[in-house]
mmCIF file of C-alpha atoms in Angstrom:
data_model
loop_
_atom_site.group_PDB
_atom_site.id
_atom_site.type_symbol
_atom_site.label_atom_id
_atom_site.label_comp_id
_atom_site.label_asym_id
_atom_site.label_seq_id
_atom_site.Cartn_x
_atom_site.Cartn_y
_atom_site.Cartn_z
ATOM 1 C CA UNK A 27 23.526 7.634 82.592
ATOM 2 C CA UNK A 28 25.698 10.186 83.870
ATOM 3 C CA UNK A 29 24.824 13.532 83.251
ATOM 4 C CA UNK A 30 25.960 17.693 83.597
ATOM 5 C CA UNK A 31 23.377 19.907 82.867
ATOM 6 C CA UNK A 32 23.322 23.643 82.500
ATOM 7 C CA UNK A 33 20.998 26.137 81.572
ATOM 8 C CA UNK A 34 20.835 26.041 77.562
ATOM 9 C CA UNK A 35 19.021 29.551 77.893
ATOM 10 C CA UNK A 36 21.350 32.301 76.956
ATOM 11 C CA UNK A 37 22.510 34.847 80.027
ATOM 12 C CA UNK A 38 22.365 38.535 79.292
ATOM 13 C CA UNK A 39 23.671 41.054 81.874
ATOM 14 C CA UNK A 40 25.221 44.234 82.321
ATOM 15 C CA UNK A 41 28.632 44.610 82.498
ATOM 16 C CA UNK A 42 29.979 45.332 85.761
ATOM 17 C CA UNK A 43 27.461 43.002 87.538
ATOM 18 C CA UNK A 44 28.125 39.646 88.262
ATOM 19 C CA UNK A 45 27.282 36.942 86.335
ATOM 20 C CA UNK A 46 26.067 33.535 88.015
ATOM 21 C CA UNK A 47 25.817 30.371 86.075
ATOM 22 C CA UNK A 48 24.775 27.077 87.203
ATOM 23 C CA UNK A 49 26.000 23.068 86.889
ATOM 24 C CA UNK A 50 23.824 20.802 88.237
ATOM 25 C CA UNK A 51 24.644 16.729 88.025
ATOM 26 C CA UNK A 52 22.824 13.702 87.809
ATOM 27 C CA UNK A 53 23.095 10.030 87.835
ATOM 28 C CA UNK A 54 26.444 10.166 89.334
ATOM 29 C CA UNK A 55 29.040 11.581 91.721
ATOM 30 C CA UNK A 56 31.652 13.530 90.265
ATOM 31 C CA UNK A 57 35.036 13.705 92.245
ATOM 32 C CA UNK A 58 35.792 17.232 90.628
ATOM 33 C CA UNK A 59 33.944 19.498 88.663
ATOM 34 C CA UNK A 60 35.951 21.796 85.699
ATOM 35 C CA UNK A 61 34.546 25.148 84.161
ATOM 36 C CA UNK A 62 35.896 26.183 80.483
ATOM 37 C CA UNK A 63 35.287 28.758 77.692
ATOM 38 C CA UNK A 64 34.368 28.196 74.811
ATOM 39 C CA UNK A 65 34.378 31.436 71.683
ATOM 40 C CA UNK A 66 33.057 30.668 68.719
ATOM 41 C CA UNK A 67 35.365 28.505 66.113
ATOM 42 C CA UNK A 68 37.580 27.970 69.278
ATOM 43 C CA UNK A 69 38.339 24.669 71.296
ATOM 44 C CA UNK A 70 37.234 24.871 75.001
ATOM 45 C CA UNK A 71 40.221 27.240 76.985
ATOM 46 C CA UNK A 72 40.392 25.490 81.102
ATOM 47 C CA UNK A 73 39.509 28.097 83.784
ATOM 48 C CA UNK A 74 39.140 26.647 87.068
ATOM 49 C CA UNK A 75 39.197 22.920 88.436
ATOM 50 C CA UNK A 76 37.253 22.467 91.944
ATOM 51 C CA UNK A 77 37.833 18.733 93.531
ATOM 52 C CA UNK A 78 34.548 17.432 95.870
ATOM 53 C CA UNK A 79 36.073 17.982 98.984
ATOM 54 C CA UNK A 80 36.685 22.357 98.167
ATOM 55 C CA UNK A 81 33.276 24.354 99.047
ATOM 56 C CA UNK A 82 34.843 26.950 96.893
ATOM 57 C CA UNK A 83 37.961 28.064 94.522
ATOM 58 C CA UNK A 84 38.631 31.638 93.099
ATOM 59 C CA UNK A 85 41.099 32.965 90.518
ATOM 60 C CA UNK A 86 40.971 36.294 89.850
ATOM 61 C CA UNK A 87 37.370 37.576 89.008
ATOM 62 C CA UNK A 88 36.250 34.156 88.916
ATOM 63 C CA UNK A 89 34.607 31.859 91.825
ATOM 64 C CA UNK A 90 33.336 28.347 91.710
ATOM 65 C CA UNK A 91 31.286 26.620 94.186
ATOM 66 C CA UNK A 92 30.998 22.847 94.746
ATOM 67 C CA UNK A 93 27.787 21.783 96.602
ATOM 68 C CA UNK A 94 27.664 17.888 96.803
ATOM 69 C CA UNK A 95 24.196 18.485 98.654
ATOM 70 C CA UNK A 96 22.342 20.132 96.245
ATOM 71 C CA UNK A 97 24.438 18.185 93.460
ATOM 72 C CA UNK A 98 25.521 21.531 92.033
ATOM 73 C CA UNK A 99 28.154 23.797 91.091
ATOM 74 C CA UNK A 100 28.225 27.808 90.785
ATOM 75 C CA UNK A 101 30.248 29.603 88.648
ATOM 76 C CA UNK A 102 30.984 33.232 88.999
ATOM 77 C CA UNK A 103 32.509 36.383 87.074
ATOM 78 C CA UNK A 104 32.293 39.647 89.167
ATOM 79 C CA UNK A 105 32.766 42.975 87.908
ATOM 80 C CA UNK A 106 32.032 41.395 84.016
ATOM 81 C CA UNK A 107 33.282 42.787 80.902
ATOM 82 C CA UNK A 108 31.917 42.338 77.474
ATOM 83 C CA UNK A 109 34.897 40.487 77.086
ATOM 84 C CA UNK A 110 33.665 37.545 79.062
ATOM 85 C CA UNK A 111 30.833 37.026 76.522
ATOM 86 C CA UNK A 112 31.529 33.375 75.876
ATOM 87 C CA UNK A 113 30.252 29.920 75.971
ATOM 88 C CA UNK A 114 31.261 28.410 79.786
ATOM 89 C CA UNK A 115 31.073 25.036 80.027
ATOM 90 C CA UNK A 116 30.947 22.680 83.148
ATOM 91 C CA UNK A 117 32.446 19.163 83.061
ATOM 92 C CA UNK A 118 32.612 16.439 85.732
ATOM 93 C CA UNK A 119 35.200 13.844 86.005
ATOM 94 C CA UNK A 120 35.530 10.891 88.125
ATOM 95 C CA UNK A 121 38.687 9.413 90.280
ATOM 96 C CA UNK A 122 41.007 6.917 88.125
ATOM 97 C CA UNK A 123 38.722 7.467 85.214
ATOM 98 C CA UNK A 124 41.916 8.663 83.518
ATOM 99 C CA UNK A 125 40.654 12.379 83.465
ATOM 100 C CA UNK A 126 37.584 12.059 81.025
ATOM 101 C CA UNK A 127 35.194 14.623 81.418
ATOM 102 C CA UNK A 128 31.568 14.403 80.833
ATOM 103 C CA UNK A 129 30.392 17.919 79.917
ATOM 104 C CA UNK A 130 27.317 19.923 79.970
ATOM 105 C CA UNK A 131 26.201 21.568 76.738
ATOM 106 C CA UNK A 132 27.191 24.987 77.840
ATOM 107 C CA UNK A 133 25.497 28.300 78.826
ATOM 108 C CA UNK A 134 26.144 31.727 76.217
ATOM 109 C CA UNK A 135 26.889 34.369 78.861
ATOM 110 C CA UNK A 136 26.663 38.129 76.882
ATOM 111 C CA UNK A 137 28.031 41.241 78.625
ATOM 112 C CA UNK A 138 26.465 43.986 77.389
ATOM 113 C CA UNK A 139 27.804 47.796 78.005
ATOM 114 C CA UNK B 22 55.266 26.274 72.860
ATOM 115 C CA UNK B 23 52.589 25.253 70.288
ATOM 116 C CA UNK B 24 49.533 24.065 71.766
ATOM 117 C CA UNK B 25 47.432 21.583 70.226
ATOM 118 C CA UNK B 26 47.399 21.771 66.811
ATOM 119 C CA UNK B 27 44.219 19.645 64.591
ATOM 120 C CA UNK B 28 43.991 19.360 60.771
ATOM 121 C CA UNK B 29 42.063 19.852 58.450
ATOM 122 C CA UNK B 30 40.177 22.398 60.215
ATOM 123 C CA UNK B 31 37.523 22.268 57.595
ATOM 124 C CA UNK B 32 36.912 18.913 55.535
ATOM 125 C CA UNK B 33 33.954 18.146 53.270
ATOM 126 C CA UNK B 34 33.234 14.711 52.063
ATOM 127 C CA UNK B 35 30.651 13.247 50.596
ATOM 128 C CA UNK B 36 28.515 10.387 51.931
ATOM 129 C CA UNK B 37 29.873 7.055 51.936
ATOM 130 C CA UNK B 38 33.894 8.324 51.790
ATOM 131 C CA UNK B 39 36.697 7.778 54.183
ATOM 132 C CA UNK B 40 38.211 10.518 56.595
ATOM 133 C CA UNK B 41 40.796 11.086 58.228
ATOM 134 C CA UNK B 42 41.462 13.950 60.626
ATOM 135 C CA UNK B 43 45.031 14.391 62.083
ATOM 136 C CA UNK B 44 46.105 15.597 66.218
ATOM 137 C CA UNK B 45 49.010 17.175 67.386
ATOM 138 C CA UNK B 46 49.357 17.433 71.384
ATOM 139 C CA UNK B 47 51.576 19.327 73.290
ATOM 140 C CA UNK B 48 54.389 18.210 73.740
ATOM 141 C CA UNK B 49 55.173 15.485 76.905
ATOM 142 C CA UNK B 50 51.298 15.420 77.250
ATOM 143 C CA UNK B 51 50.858 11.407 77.905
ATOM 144 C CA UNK B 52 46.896 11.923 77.862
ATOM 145 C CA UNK B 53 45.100 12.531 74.470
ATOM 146 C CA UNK B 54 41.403 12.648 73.680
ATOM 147 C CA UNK B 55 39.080 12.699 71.121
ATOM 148 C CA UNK B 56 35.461 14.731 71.527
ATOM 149 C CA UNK B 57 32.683 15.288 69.412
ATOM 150 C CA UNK B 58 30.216 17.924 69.556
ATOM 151 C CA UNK B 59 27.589 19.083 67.590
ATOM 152 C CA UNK B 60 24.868 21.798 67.604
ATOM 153 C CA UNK B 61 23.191 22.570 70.819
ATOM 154 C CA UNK B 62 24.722 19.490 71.543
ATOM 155 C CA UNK B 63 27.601 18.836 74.634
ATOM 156 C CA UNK B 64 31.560 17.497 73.893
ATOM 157 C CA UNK B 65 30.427 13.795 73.387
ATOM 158 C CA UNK B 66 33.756 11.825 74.453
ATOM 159 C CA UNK B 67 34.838 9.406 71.911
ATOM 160 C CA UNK B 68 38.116 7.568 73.069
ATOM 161 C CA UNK B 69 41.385 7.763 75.499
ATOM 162 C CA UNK B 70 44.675 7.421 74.694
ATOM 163 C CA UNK B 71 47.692 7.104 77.397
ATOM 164 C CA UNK B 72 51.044 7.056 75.995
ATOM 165 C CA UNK B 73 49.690 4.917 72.629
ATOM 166 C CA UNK B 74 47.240 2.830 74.026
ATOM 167 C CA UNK B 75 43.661 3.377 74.434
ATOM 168 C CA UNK B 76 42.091 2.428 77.707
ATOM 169 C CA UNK B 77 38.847 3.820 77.170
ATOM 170 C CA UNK B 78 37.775 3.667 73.569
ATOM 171 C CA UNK B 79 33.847 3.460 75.378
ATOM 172 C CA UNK B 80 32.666 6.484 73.021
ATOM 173 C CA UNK B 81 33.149 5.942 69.671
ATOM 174 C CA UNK B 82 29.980 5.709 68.424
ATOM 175 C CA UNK B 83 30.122 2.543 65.555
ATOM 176 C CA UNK B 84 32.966 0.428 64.424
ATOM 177 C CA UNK B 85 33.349 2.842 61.367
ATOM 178 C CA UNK B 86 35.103 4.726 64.010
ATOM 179 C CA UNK B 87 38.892 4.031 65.021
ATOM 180 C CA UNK B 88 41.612 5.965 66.272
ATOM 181 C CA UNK B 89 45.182 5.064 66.847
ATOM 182 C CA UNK B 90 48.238 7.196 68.247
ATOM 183 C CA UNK B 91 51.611 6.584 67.591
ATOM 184 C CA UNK B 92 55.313 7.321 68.985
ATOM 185 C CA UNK B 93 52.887 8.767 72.619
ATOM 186 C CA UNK B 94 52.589 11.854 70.112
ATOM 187 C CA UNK B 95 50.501 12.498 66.968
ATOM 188 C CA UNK B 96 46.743 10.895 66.895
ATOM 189 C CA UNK B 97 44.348 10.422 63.778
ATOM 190 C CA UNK B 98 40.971 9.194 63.856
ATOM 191 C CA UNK B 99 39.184 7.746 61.432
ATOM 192 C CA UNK B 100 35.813 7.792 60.181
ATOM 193 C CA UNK B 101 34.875 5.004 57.194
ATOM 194 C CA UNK B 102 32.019 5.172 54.987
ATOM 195 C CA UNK B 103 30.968 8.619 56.267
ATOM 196 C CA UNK B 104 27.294 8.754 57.081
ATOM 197 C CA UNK B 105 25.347 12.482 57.507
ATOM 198 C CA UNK B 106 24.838 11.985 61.230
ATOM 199 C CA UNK B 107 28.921 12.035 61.510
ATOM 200 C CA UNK B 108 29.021 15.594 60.740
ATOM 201 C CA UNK B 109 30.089 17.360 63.946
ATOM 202 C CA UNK B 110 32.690 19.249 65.476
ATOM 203 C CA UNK B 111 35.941 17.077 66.138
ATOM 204 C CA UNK B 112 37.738 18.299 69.094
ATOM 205 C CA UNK B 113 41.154 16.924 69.956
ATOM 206 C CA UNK B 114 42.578 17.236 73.542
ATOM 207 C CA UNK B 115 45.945 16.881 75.960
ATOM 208 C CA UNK B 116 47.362 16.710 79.250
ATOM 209 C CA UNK B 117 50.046 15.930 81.382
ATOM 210 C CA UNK B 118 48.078 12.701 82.169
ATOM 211 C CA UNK B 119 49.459 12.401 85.597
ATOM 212 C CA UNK B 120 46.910 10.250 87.533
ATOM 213 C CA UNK B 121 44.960 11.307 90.547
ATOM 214 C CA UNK B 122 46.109 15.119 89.548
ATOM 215 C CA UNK B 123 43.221 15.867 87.498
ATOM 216 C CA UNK B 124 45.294 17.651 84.884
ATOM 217 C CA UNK B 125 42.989 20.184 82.562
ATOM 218 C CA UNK B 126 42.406 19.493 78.709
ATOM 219 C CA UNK B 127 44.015 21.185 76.124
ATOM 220 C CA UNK B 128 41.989 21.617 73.439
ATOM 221 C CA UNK B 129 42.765 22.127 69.249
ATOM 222 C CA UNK B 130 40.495 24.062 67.673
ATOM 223 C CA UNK B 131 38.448 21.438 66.351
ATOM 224 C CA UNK B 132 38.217 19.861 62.722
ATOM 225 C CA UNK B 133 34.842 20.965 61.389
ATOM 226 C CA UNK B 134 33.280 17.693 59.110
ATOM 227 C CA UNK B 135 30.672 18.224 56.887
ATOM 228 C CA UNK B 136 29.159 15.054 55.273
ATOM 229 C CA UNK B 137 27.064 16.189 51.950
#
């Protein structure tokens, strides 16, 4: 079956670097790839959508990479705060599936001073 | 405006019970979803909805599970006979639901069920 998978392992870093978290997917080809946040108690807050044919998107601090080679996406936060200590979750969707997303469980990213 | 609004945000029930747990979408969003997810575990989709009618109701897990949306606004979905396993993390979702435009989800903040 289809599947997103991230790294379940939490990410600590220091803020200021930049954090780097990883999407791989399996079993299928998705025709866009979406990153979300997730705090604790909180529904899932939309960050950035990527389609298959974009090598890369940025907003701000953030950058997302979409390799259909490698079957993976990259998702970036530069110059991190200990305000982006959140859940980030990557979800795949296909074209006409009426925009349902299969999601990955999520990788904790903590910013630490 | 208001953004997606879900209630209760915490129910308790015991085994064996009826729920029901209620969703409020933006406003002119023509796309609602329902999503699961439980510990360590990802958003498990569940079912579709379109204006009132569900095209994709793939997810839900058993026939104890239904969901229905009326007037293309307010959603509830239904859980019968309540079983442990069912206790989860109900997340309720909108968008514009314009096709091919890959709208994002909106997301309430979840009804939290507890089966005892």
């Amino acid at each position: 079956s289809q599947k997103i998978e991230q790294n379940s392992e939490a990410l600590n870093i220091q803020e200021g670097k930049t954090a780097t978290l990883t999407c791989n997917y399996t079993n299928y080809s998705p025709a866009y790839l979406q990153w979300y946040r997730q705090d604790p108690g909180r529904g899932p807050v939309f960050l950035l959508l990527i389609r298959e044919n974009e090598k890369e998107k940025r907003k701000e601090r953030l950058k997302v990479t979409f390799d259909t080679t490698l079957k993976q996406s990259l998702f970036h936060i530069t110059a991190s705060q200990p305000a982006d200590s959140a859940t980030y979750l990557c979800a795949g969707g296909l074209t006409g599936g009426g925009n349902k997303l299969t999601f990955g469980t999520g990788t904790q990213l903590k910013v630490e001073l | 405006g208001a953004g997606v609004s879900q209630s209760p945000s915490n129910k308790v029930t015991e085994k064996g019970k009826d729920v029901e747990l209620r969703c409020d979408p933006i406003s002119g969003h023509t796309a609602l979803y329902w999503y699961r997810q439980s510990l360590g575990q990802g958003l498990e989709f569940l079912i579709y909805f379109q204006g009132n009618s569900a095209p994709d109701k793939s997810g839900l897990p058993s026939d104890r599970f239904s969901a229905e949306r009326t007037g293309g606004s307010v959603s509830t979905l239904t859980i019968q006979r309540t079983q442990q396993e069912d206790s989860a993390v109900y997340l309720c979702a909108s968008s514009l639901g314009q096709p091919g435009r890959n709208s994002p989800l909106h997301f309430g903040n979840g009804t939290r069920l507890t089966v005892t």
